[in-house]
Coordinates of C-alpha atoms and ligand atoms in Angstrom, one line a residue:
M13 CA 45.6 -33.1 54.5
N14 CA 47.0 -32.6 58.0
A15 CA 50.0 -30.3 58.6
L16 CA 53.3 -32.2 58.9
S17 CA 52.0 -35.5 57.6
T18 CA 54.0 -36.9 54.7
P19 CA 51.9 -36.8 51.6
A20 CA 52.0 -38.7 48.3
S21 CA 53.7 -37.1 45.3
R22 CA 52.1 -33.9 44.2
T23 CA 52.7 -31.3 41.6
G24 CA 54.2 -27.9 42.6
A25 CA 50.8 -26.3 41.9
Q26 CA 49.0 -28.8 44.1
I27 CA 51.5 -28.3 46.9
L28 CA 51.0 -24.6 46.6
V29 CA 47.2 -24.7 46.8
D30 CA 47.5 -27.2 49.7
A31 CA 49.8 -24.6 51.4
L32 CA 47.1 -21.9 50.9
K33 CA 44.7 -24.3 52.7
V34 CA 47.2 -24.9 55.5
H35 CA 47.5 -21.1 56.0
G36 CA 43.7 -20.6 56.2
V37 CA 43.1 -19.0 52.8
D38 CA 39.4 -18.8 52.0
L39 CA 39.2 -16.2 49.3
A40 CA 41.6 -15.3 46.4
F41 CA 41.2 -12.8 43.6
G42 CA 42.7 -12.9 40.1
V43 CA 42.6 -12.8 36.4
P44 CA 43.6 -16.1 34.6
G45 CA 46.6 -16.6 32.3
E46 CA 48.0 -19.6 30.5
S47 CA 51.1 -19.1 32.7
Y48 CA 49.5 -20.7 35.7
L49 CA 47.0 -23.3 34.3
A50 CA 48.3 -25.9 36.7
V51 CA 47.5 -23.7 39.7
L52 CA 44.0 -22.9 38.2
D53 CA 43.5 -26.7 38.0
A54 CA 44.6 -27.2 41.6
L55 CA 42.2 -24.4 42.7
Y56 CA 39.5 -26.4 40.9
D57 CA 40.1 -29.3 43.3
A58 CA 40.1 -26.9 46.3
R59 CA 37.0 -25.0 45.2
D60 CA 35.0 -26.0 48.3
R61 CA 37.7 -24.4 50.6
I62 CA 39.0 -21.5 48.5
K63 CA 36.7 -19.2 46.5
F64 CA 38.6 -17.8 43.5
V65 CA 37.0 -14.5 42.5
I66 CA 37.5 -13.8 38.8
C67 CA 38.0 -10.1 38.0
R68 CA 38.1 -8.1 34.9
Q69 CA 41.4 -6.4 35.3
E70 CA 44.4 -7.2 37.5
G71 CA 44.4 -3.8 39.1
G72 CA 40.9 -4.6 40.4
A73 CA 42.0 -8.0 41.6
A74 CA 45.1 -6.7 43.4
N75 CA 43.0 -3.9 45.0
M76 CA 40.5 -6.4 46.2
A77 CA 43.2 -8.6 47.7
E78 CA 44.7 -5.4 49.4
A79 CA 41.3 -4.6 50.9
Y80 CA 40.9 -8.2 52.1
G81 CA 44.2 -7.8 53.9
K82 CA 43.1 -4.5 55.4
M83 CA 39.9 -6.1 56.8
T84 CA 41.2 -9.4 58.0
G85 CA 44.8 -8.9 58.9
R86 CA 45.5 -12.0 56.9
P87 CA 47.3 -11.7 53.6
G88 CA 45.1 -10.9 50.7
I89 CA 45.7 -13.4 47.9
C90 CA 46.0 -12.4 44.2
F91 CA 46.8 -14.5 41.2
V92 CA 47.8 -12.9 37.9
T93 CA 49.6 -13.9 34.7
R94 CA 53.2 -12.8 33.8
G95 CA 54.3 -9.5 32.2
P96 CA 51.1 -7.6 31.4
G97 CA 49.1 -9.2 34.3
A98 CA 51.8 -8.3 36.8
A99 CA 52.1 -4.8 35.4
N100 CA 48.4 -4.2 35.9
A101 CA 48.5 -5.7 39.4
A102 CA 51.4 -3.4 40.5
I103 CA 48.9 -0.8 41.8
G104 CA 47.7 -3.1 44.5
V105 CA 51.2 -4.0 45.6
H106 CA 52.1 -0.3 45.8
T107 CA 49.0 0.4 47.9
A108 CA 49.8 -2.6 50.2
H109 CA 53.3 -1.2 50.6
Q110 CA 52.3 2.3 51.5
D111 CA 49.3 1.2 53.6
S112 CA 51.3 -1.6 55.3
T113 CA 48.8 -4.3 54.3
P114 CA 49.6 -8.0 54.2
L115 CA 49.2 -9.3 50.6
I116 CA 50.7 -12.1 48.5
L117 CA 50.7 -11.7 44.8
F118 CA 51.4 -14.9 42.8
I119 CA 52.5 -14.5 39.2
G120 CA 52.8 -17.1 36.6
Q121 CA 56.3 -17.1 35.1
V122 CA 57.9 -18.5 32.0
G123 CA 59.5 -22.0 32.4
N124 CA 63.1 -22.4 33.5
E125 CA 64.0 -24.0 30.2
V126 CA 63.6 -20.6 28.5
I127 CA 64.2 -18.1 31.3
E128 CA 66.5 -15.1 30.6
R129 CA 65.9 -15.2 26.8
E130 CA 63.1 -12.5 27.2
A131 CA 60.7 -15.2 26.4
F132 CA 57.0 -14.3 25.8
Q133 CA 56.0 -11.8 28.5
E134 CA 59.0 -12.6 30.6
I135 CA 60.2 -10.1 33.2
D136 CA 62.4 -10.4 36.4
Y137 CA 59.9 -9.7 39.2
R138 CA 62.7 -9.2 41.7
R139 CA 63.7 -6.1 39.8
M140 CA 60.2 -5.1 38.9
F141 CA 58.8 -5.1 42.4
G142 CA 62.1 -4.6 44.3
Q143 CA 61.2 -1.5 46.2
M144 CA 57.5 -2.1 46.4
A145 CA 57.4 -5.4 48.2
K146 CA 58.8 -6.7 51.5
W147 CA 60.0 -9.8 49.7
V148 CA 60.1 -10.9 46.1
A149 CA 61.1 -14.4 45.1
Q150 CA 60.7 -17.0 42.4
I151 CA 60.0 -20.6 43.5
D152 CA 62.1 -22.7 41.2
R153 CA 61.7 -26.1 42.9
A154 CA 58.4 -27.8 43.7
D155 CA 59.8 -29.4 46.8
R156 CA 60.5 -26.0 48.3
V157 CA 57.0 -24.6 47.8
P158 CA 55.9 -25.2 51.4
E159 CA 59.0 -23.3 52.7
Y160 CA 58.5 -20.3 50.4
L161 CA 54.8 -20.1 51.2
S162 CA 55.4 -20.3 55.0
H163 CA 58.0 -17.5 54.7
A164 CA 55.7 -15.4 52.5
F165 CA 52.8 -15.6 55.1
H166 CA 55.2 -14.8 58.0
T167 CA 56.8 -11.9 56.1
A168 CA 53.5 -10.4 55.0
V169 CA 51.9 -10.2 58.5
S170 CA 54.9 -9.7 60.8
G171 CA 56.5 -6.5 62.1
R172 CA 55.3 -3.8 59.7
P173 CA 52.9 -5.7 57.4
G174 CA 53.3 -5.5 53.7
P175 CA 53.2 -7.2 50.3
V176 CA 55.1 -10.3 49.1
V177 CA 55.5 -11.3 45.4
L178 CA 56.1 -14.9 44.4
A179 CA 56.8 -15.9 40.8
L180 CA 55.8 -19.4 39.7
P181 CA 57.7 -20.8 36.7
E182 CA 55.5 -23.0 34.6
D183 CA 57.7 -26.1 34.9
M184 CA 57.8 -25.9 38.7
Q185 CA 54.0 -25.9 38.7
T186 CA 53.9 -29.3 37.0
D187 CA 57.0 -30.9 38.5
E188 CA 56.2 -33.5 41.1
A189 CA 57.7 -33.7 44.6
T190 CA 57.1 -35.7 47.8
V191 CA 57.3 -33.2 50.5
P192 CA 55.4 -32.5 53.8
D193 CA 53.3 -29.4 54.3
T194 CA 54.3 -26.9 57.0
G195 CA 52.1 -25.8 59.9
R196 CA 50.1 -22.7 59.8
Y197 CA 51.9 -19.3 60.0
Q198 CA 52.0 -17.3 63.2
R199 CA 52.1 -13.5 63.3
V200 CA 55.3 -12.3 65.0
A201 CA 55.1 -9.0 66.8
A202 CA 57.1 -7.0 69.3
H203 CA 55.6 -6.2 72.7
P204 CA 56.2 -2.9 74.6
G205 CA 58.4 -3.4 77.6
P206 CA 57.0 -2.7 81.1
E207 CA 59.5 0.1 81.6
Q208 CA 58.3 1.7 78.4
M209 CA 54.7 1.6 79.5
H210 CA 55.8 2.9 82.9
A211 CA 57.5 5.8 81.1
L212 CA 54.4 6.6 79.1
R213 CA 52.3 6.7 82.2
D214 CA 54.8 9.0 83.8
M215 CA 54.7 11.4 80.9
L216 CA 50.9 11.4 81.0
A217 CA 51.0 12.1 84.7
K218 CA 53.1 15.2 84.0
A219 CA 51.1 16.4 80.9
E220 CA 48.7 19.3 80.7
R221 CA 47.6 19.2 77.1
P222 CA 48.2 15.6 75.8
I223 CA 46.9 14.5 72.4
V224 CA 46.9 11.1 70.6
I225 CA 47.3 10.5 66.9
L226 CA 46.0 7.0 66.1
G227 CA 46.6 5.3 62.8
G228 CA 48.4 2.8 60.7
S229 CA 47.8 -0.9 60.1
G230 CA 47.9 -4.1 62.1
W231 CA 44.8 -3.3 64.1
N232 CA 41.8 -5.5 64.7
A233 CA 38.5 -5.0 66.4
E234 CA 39.7 -6.3 69.8
A235 CA 42.8 -4.1 69.8
C236 CA 40.6 -1.0 68.9
K237 CA 38.4 -1.9 71.8
D238 CA 41.4 -2.1 74.1
F239 CA 42.6 1.2 72.9
N240 CA 39.2 2.8 73.4
T241 CA 39.2 1.6 77.0
F242 CA 42.7 3.2 77.5
V243 CA 41.7 6.6 76.0
T244 CA 38.5 6.5 78.0
A245 CA 40.2 5.8 81.3
F246 CA 42.7 8.7 80.6
N247 CA 40.1 10.9 78.9
L248 CA 42.5 11.6 76.0
P249 CA 41.6 13.4 72.8
V250 CA 42.3 11.2 69.7
G251 CA 42.9 12.4 66.1
C252 CA 43.1 9.6 63.5
S253 CA 45.6 9.7 60.7
F254 CA 44.7 9.9 57.0
R255 CA 42.1 7.2 56.1
A256 CA 42.5 5.5 59.5
Q257 CA 39.5 7.3 60.9
D258 CA 37.6 4.1 61.7
L259 CA 40.1 3.0 64.4
L260 CA 38.1 4.9 67.0
D261 CA 34.3 5.2 66.7
N262 CA 33.7 8.8 65.6
R263 CA 30.7 9.0 67.8
D264 CA 32.9 8.4 70.8
P265 CA 33.6 11.7 72.8
H266 CA 37.3 11.1 72.5
Y267 CA 37.4 11.2 68.7
V268 CA 38.4 14.7 67.6
G269 CA 38.9 14.5 63.8
D270 CA 41.2 13.3 61.2
V271 CA 44.8 14.4 60.9
A272 CA 45.4 14.8 57.2
V273 CA 45.4 17.4 54.4
G274 CA 42.2 19.5 54.7
M275 CA 42.0 19.0 58.5
N276 CA 40.3 21.2 60.9
P277 CA 42.5 24.3 61.5
K278 CA 41.4 24.1 65.2
L279 CA 42.9 20.6 65.4
I280 CA 46.1 21.8 63.8
E281 CA 46.3 24.5 66.5
R282 CA 45.6 22.1 69.2
I283 CA 48.3 19.6 68.0
R284 CA 50.8 22.5 67.8
A285 CA 49.8 23.7 71.3
S286 CA 50.0 20.2 72.9
D287 CA 52.7 19.4 75.4
L288 CA 52.6 15.6 74.9
L289 CA 52.0 14.0 71.6
V290 CA 51.5 10.2 71.5
V291 CA 51.5 8.7 68.0
V292 CA 50.2 5.2 67.9
G293 CA 50.6 3.1 64.7
A294 CA 50.7 6.0 62.3
R295 CA 53.8 6.4 60.1
L296 CA 53.8 10.2 60.2
G297 CA 54.0 10.4 56.5
E298 CA 53.5 13.4 54.3
W299 CA 49.7 13.6 54.5
T300 CA 49.4 13.1 58.2
T301 CA 52.1 15.7 58.9
L302 CA 50.7 18.3 56.4
N303 CA 53.7 18.0 54.2
Y304 CA 56.0 17.6 57.2
T305 CA 54.9 21.0 58.6
L306 CA 52.8 19.9 61.6
L307 CA 55.7 19.0 63.9
D308 CA 59.2 20.4 64.2
I309 CA 61.9 18.3 62.5
P310 CA 63.9 16.6 63.7
R311 CA 62.7 17.3 67.3
P312 CA 59.0 18.0 67.9
K313 CA 58.7 20.8 70.5
Q314 CA 56.2 18.8 72.5
K315 CA 57.1 15.6 74.4
F316 CA 56.9 13.0 71.7
V317 CA 56.1 9.3 71.9
H318 CA 55.9 7.1 68.8
I319 CA 54.7 3.6 68.8
H320 CA 55.1 1.6 65.6
A321 CA 55.2 -2.0 64.5
G322 CA 58.2 -1.4 62.2
A323 CA 61.4 -0.6 64.2
E324 CA 62.8 1.2 61.1
E325 CA 60.0 3.8 61.2
L326 CA 61.0 4.9 64.7
G327 CA 63.3 7.9 64.7
R328 CA 63.1 8.0 60.9
V329 CA 62.1 11.7 60.7
Y330 CA 61.2 12.6 64.2
Q331 CA 63.3 12.1 67.3
G332 CA 61.3 11.0 70.3
D333 CA 61.3 11.0 74.0
L334 CA 60.0 7.5 73.9
L335 CA 60.1 5.2 70.9
V336 CA 58.3 1.9 71.2
N337 CA 58.5 -0.9 68.7
S338 CA 55.3 -2.9 69.2
G339 CA 52.5 -4.6 67.4
M340 CA 49.2 -2.7 67.8
P341 CA 47.2 -5.4 69.6
E342 CA 50.2 -5.9 71.9
F343 CA 50.4 -2.1 72.6
A344 CA 46.7 -1.7 73.0
S345 CA 46.4 -4.4 75.6
A346 CA 49.3 -3.0 77.6
A347 CA 47.8 0.5 77.4
R348 CA 44.5 -0.8 78.6
A349 CA 46.2 -2.2 81.7
L350 CA 47.7 1.2 82.7
S351 CA 46.2 2.6 85.9
P352 CA 44.8 6.1 85.3
V353 CA 46.7 9.2 86.4
Q354 CA 45.5 12.4 88.1
R355 CA 44.7 14.6 85.1
R356 CA 44.4 18.2 84.3
W357 CA 43.0 18.1 80.8
D358 CA 39.3 17.3 80.9
E359 CA 38.4 20.7 79.5
W360 CA 41.1 20.4 76.8
T361 CA 39.5 17.1 75.6
E362 CA 36.0 18.5 75.7
G363 CA 37.1 21.5 73.7
A364 CA 38.7 19.3 71.1
R365 CA 35.5 17.3 70.7
A366 CA 33.5 20.5 70.5
D367 CA 35.8 21.7 67.7
F368 CA 35.1 18.5 65.8
E369 CA 31.4 18.7 66.2
A370 CA 31.4 22.3 64.9
W371 CA 33.6 21.2 62.0
Q372 CA 31.1 18.5 61.0
Q373 CA 28.2 21.0 60.6
P374 CA 27.2 21.2 56.9
V375 CA 28.6 24.1 55.0
S376 CA 27.0 26.1 52.1
V377 CA 28.4 25.4 48.6
P378 CA 27.6 26.5 45.1
G379 CA 25.3 24.4 43.0
R380 CA 22.2 22.3 43.6
V381 CA 23.9 19.3 45.3
N382 CA 25.5 20.0 48.7
M383 CA 27.7 17.0 49.5
S384 CA 28.0 18.1 53.2
E385 CA 24.2 17.7 53.5
V386 CA 24.3 14.4 51.6
L387 CA 26.9 13.0 54.0
R388 CA 25.0 14.3 57.0
Y389 CA 22.0 12.4 55.7
L390 CA 24.0 9.2 55.2
R391 CA 25.7 9.6 58.6
D392 CA 22.2 9.5 60.2
R393 CA 20.7 7.0 57.8
L394 CA 23.2 4.2 57.4
P395 CA 23.3 1.4 60.0
P396 CA 26.5 1.5 62.1
E397 CA 27.9 -1.7 60.6
T398 CA 28.0 -0.1 57.1
M399 CA 31.4 -0.2 55.4
V400 CA 32.3 2.9 53.4
T401 CA 35.0 2.7 50.7
N402 CA 36.6 5.4 48.6
G403 CA 39.4 6.0 46.1
A404 CA 41.3 9.2 45.5
G405 CA 40.1 12.7 44.6
N406 CA 38.6 15.8 46.2
F407 CA 35.2 14.0 46.4
S408 CA 36.6 11.9 49.3
I409 CA 37.2 15.1 51.4
W410 CA 33.4 15.4 51.9
V411 CA 33.2 11.8 53.0
H412 CA 36.1 12.0 55.5
R413 CA 34.9 15.2 57.0
F414 CA 31.1 14.8 57.2
Y415 CA 30.5 11.1 57.7
R416 CA 31.1 9.3 61.0
Y417 CA 32.9 6.0 60.8
T418 CA 31.7 3.8 63.6
G419 CA 34.5 1.3 64.2
F420 CA 37.2 -1.0 62.9
R421 CA 37.0 -1.4 59.1
T422 CA 34.0 0.7 58.5
Q423 CA 36.4 2.7 56.3
L424 CA 38.4 1.3 53.4
G425 CA 40.5 3.9 51.6
P426 CA 44.0 3.9 50.2
T427 CA 46.5 6.0 52.1
S428 CA 48.6 5.6 49.0
G429 CA 46.2 8.0 47.3
A430 CA 45.6 5.5 44.5
M431 CA 42.6 6.3 42.3
G432 CA 40.3 3.3 41.5
Y433 CA 40.2 1.8 44.9
A434 CA 36.6 2.3 45.9
V435 CA 35.0 -0.2 43.5
P436 CA 37.3 -3.2 44.1
A437 CA 37.5 -2.5 47.9
A438 CA 33.7 -2.6 48.0
V439 CA 33.7 -5.9 46.2
A440 CA 36.1 -7.4 48.7
A441 CA 34.2 -5.9 51.6
K442 CA 30.9 -7.5 50.4
F443 CA 32.6 -10.9 50.1
V444 CA 34.1 -10.7 53.6
H445 CA 31.0 -9.2 55.2
P446 CA 28.0 -10.2 53.1
D447 CA 25.5 -9.1 55.7
R448 CA 26.8 -5.5 56.1
P449 CA 25.8 -2.6 53.8
V450 CA 28.7 -1.5 51.6
V451 CA 28.7 2.0 50.1
A452 CA 31.5 3.0 47.7
F453 CA 32.3 6.6 46.9
A454 CA 34.2 7.4 43.7
G455 CA 34.9 10.5 41.6
D456 CA 34.1 10.6 37.9
G457 CA 37.8 10.2 37.2
D458 CA 38.3 7.7 40.0
F459 CA 35.4 5.5 39.1
L460 CA 36.5 4.8 35.5
M461 CA 39.9 3.5 36.6
T462 CA 38.3 0.2 37.9
G463 CA 34.6 0.6 36.9
Q464 CA 34.9 -2.6 34.9
E465 CA 34.6 -4.4 38.3
L466 CA 30.9 -3.6 38.2
A467 CA 30.8 -6.8 36.1
T468 CA 32.4 -8.7 39.0
T469 CA 29.8 -7.2 41.3
M470 CA 27.0 -8.5 39.1
Q471 CA 28.7 -11.8 38.4
Y472 CA 28.8 -12.6 42.1
G473 CA 25.4 -11.0 43.0
L474 CA 26.9 -8.5 45.4
R475 CA 24.5 -5.8 46.5
I476 CA 26.8 -2.8 46.8
I477 CA 25.8 0.9 46.5
F478 CA 28.1 3.0 44.4
V479 CA 28.0 6.8 44.6
V480 CA 29.8 8.5 41.7
V481 CA 30.5 12.1 42.5
N482 CA 30.6 13.7 39.0
N483 CA 32.1 17.2 38.6
G484 CA 33.3 16.6 35.0
M485 CA 37.0 16.8 35.7
Y486 CA 40.0 15.5 37.5
G487 CA 39.1 18.0 40.2
T488 CA 42.0 17.6 42.6
I489 CA 44.5 18.3 39.8
R490 CA 42.4 21.2 38.5
M491 CA 42.5 22.7 42.0
H492 CA 46.3 22.5 42.2
Q493 CA 46.4 23.9 38.6
E494 CA 44.3 26.9 39.5
R495 CA 46.6 27.5 42.5
E496 CA 49.9 27.2 40.5
Y497 CA 48.8 28.2 37.0
P498 CA 45.6 30.1 37.4
G499 CA 43.2 30.0 34.5
R500 CA 45.3 27.6 32.4
V501 CA 43.2 24.5 32.4
S502 CA 45.4 21.7 31.0
G503 CA 44.8 18.0 30.9
T504 CA 42.1 18.0 33.6
E505 CA 38.7 18.2 31.7
L506 CA 36.6 15.1 31.4
R507 CA 33.7 14.3 29.0
N508 CA 31.9 11.6 30.8
P509 CA 29.5 8.8 29.9
D510 CA 26.0 8.7 31.5
F511 CA 27.1 6.7 34.6
A512 CA 23.6 5.7 35.5
A513 CA 23.0 4.2 32.0
L514 CA 26.4 2.6 32.1
A515 CA 25.5 0.9 35.4
R516 CA 22.2 -0.2 34.0
S517 CA 24.0 -1.8 31.1
Y518 CA 25.9 -4.0 33.6
G519 CA 22.5 -4.9 35.2
L520 CA 22.7 -2.5 38.2
H521 CA 20.0 -0.1 39.3
G522 CA 21.2 3.3 38.1
E523 CA 20.0 6.8 38.8
I524 CA 21.2 10.4 38.4
V525 CA 20.8 12.8 41.3
E526 CA 20.9 16.5 40.5
S527 CA 19.8 18.1 43.8
T528 CA 20.3 17.6 47.5
A529 CA 16.5 17.3 47.9
D530 CA 16.4 14.3 45.6
F531 CA 19.2 12.4 47.2
A532 CA 17.4 10.7 50.1
A533 CA 14.6 9.1 47.9
A534 CA 17.2 8.0 45.3
F535 CA 19.3 6.5 48.0
E536 CA 16.4 4.6 49.5
R537 CA 15.7 3.1 46.1
A538 CA 19.3 2.1 45.8
F539 CA 19.5 0.7 49.3
N540 CA 16.4 -1.4 48.7
A541 CA 17.2 -2.5 45.2
K542 CA 17.4 -6.2 44.5
T543 CA 20.7 -5.7 42.8
A544 CA 23.7 -3.5 43.2
A545 CA 23.0 0.2 42.5
L546 CA 24.8 3.2 41.3
L547 CA 23.9 6.8 41.9
E548 CA 25.6 9.4 39.8
V549 CA 25.6 12.6 41.8
R550 CA 26.2 15.7 39.6
I551 CA 27.9 18.4 41.6
D552 CA 28.8 22.0 40.6
P553 CA 32.5 21.9 39.6
E554 CA 32.9 25.1 41.6
A555 CA 32.2 23.1 44.8
I556 CA 35.8 21.9 44.8
T557 CA 36.3 21.6 48.6
P558 CA 34.0 22.3 51.6
R559 CA 36.1 25.5 52.2
T560 CA 36.6 27.1 48.8
T561 CA 35.7 27.3 45.2
L562 CA 37.8 27.1 42.0
A563 CA 37.0 30.7 41.3
A564 CA 38.2 31.8 44.7
I565 CA 41.4 29.8 44.3
R566 CA 42.1 31.3 40.9
A567 CA 41.4 34.9 42.1
E568 CA 43.7 34.4 45.0
A569 CA 46.5 33.0 42.8
L570 CA 46.1 35.8 40.3
R571 CA 46.3 38.4 43.1
A572 CA 49.4 36.7 44.5
K573 CA 51.0 36.8 41.0
K574 CA 50.4 40.5 40.7
A575 CA 51.7 41.3 44.1
Ligands
TPP27 C1 46.1 6.0 39.8 C2 46.2 7.4 40.0 N1 46.4 8.2 38.9 C3 46.5 9.6 39.0 C4 46.4 10.2 40.2 C5 46.5 11.7 40.4 N2 45.2 12.2 40.8 C6 44.9 12.4 42.1 S1 43.4 12.9 42.4 C7 43.1 13.0 40.7 C8 41.7 13.4 40.1 C9 40.6 12.7 40.7 O1 39.5 13.0 39.9 P1 38.0 12.5 40.3 O2 38.0 11.1 40.7 O3 37.1 13.0 39.3 O4 37.8 13.3 41.7 P2 37.6 14.9 42.0 O5 38.9 15.3 42.4 O6 37.2 15.5 40.7 O7 36.6 14.9 43.0 C10 44.2 12.5 40.0 C11 44.2 12.5 38.5 C12 46.3 9.3 41.4 N3 46.2 9.8 42.6 N4 46.1 8.0 41.2
MG28 MG1 35.9 14.6 39.3

């Protein structure tokens, strides 16, 4: 149906699915429920245009939709049932909120004839998702579906992107209305003013030790290219914020590392010693600022420029010399057009890059598997178009430090720190980019939060490689425990299944790797397998980070207690 033509009478569910078509939706994720049968039926009619991926748990579905939003810049679409389905899906909404990802979660709702009686599985989604979503609403009238959908798409992608939640009462889904569709949504973004770009250039002309922190959401491949042209013309060193490392090709000489917990101490020193800090897109949250210790509050001691898509983020914690409200593509194209200045920092940039190269050298660790060597191997082995996903846990530190992300969306990780992201993100990645290799890294704890989506992987024939880094514990928490309560292990031990056998039971190729030397051959078999594959890599629990061991942390904490 053409936009703006007056259609025949349709049900609310049909109007909704037609609106999804108008807005260009090609993929949706969900778990069915009797609360949205009419929508499922309308999706049946639209099956040639919209692929509806059936998942095994709503947390998986919502994470997939979030990852879709991260990759495409278009809202990830997720359908779940009321109460329990919505509760399971909340993790994806929270990640979309913290990661500024466009997402629309649709929830079946009890009918208006019984609402507010605490009918079966009834809950008020406005209150439930109030703080987590940019907008939460319930569509009570079929004739207003096009308006709500248009508003939802605009809200999710515009300014600082984020999640929208829409509840769909059952009676609305089957009510009929005669109403035209809207046109397709447009992303609305602020542009930097010419005087702001002029001021930025002026500050660069006066700087001696400038540094850039690049991050956040709202980027696309073209914008990353523009930004790369800008930093190349000005020869600027660029650190990327937590889990936004793929915004600049890590092989590029301007990339100098990630700005997050566990970062290179030399990069910390350099940021502290800089005389001009330009933060582009990053929110400057807790992890990027090392628990708000990296920069002086409220006024950083270096000249400080912050560019962000959400006006409300600017000046929130840090006062700036120049605060610019702009979308990322809009800023990147303006930055690209700046004419270069006479500069005094070529050695500074080279030094920062040399620090990064040294930081990436493999380290020695206890045990038979050395994850720094494994990542070095993968860094050299994997084709540059490979997409790498991860969830949360100390295992991810090895990936972030020793791998090299090669460009926009070769990395998918939750800045929200949500465990269970790797598997569903990999599923979404393979749907969006079927021709690119996808490697998912999970911890033993992390993996089992959404491991059931291996079934989805197999149902849709997706050839993903899963790497489960097994240390037999919730390692991150154990690490904090040893630091705060040395020797008192509580609530962090795990007795695990045989992950390779578990994978085989789903139909994947599965293997256990117990030494660095065995990894390459096992990986080749996984890479060339006809199905998805899972490698369980058993590491020494003592190898808790590239820099220290549990025993060393405990000894240090006990010493500090005695002192
Ligand atoms: C959904 C969720 N639950 C709990 C946590 C708290 N948490 C952070 S890391 C972690 C342990 C991760 O364990 P594992 O995946 O085995 O990785 P490891 O740290 O052992 O490498 C936990 C429990 C979290 N971040 N997310
Ligand atoms: Mg673990």
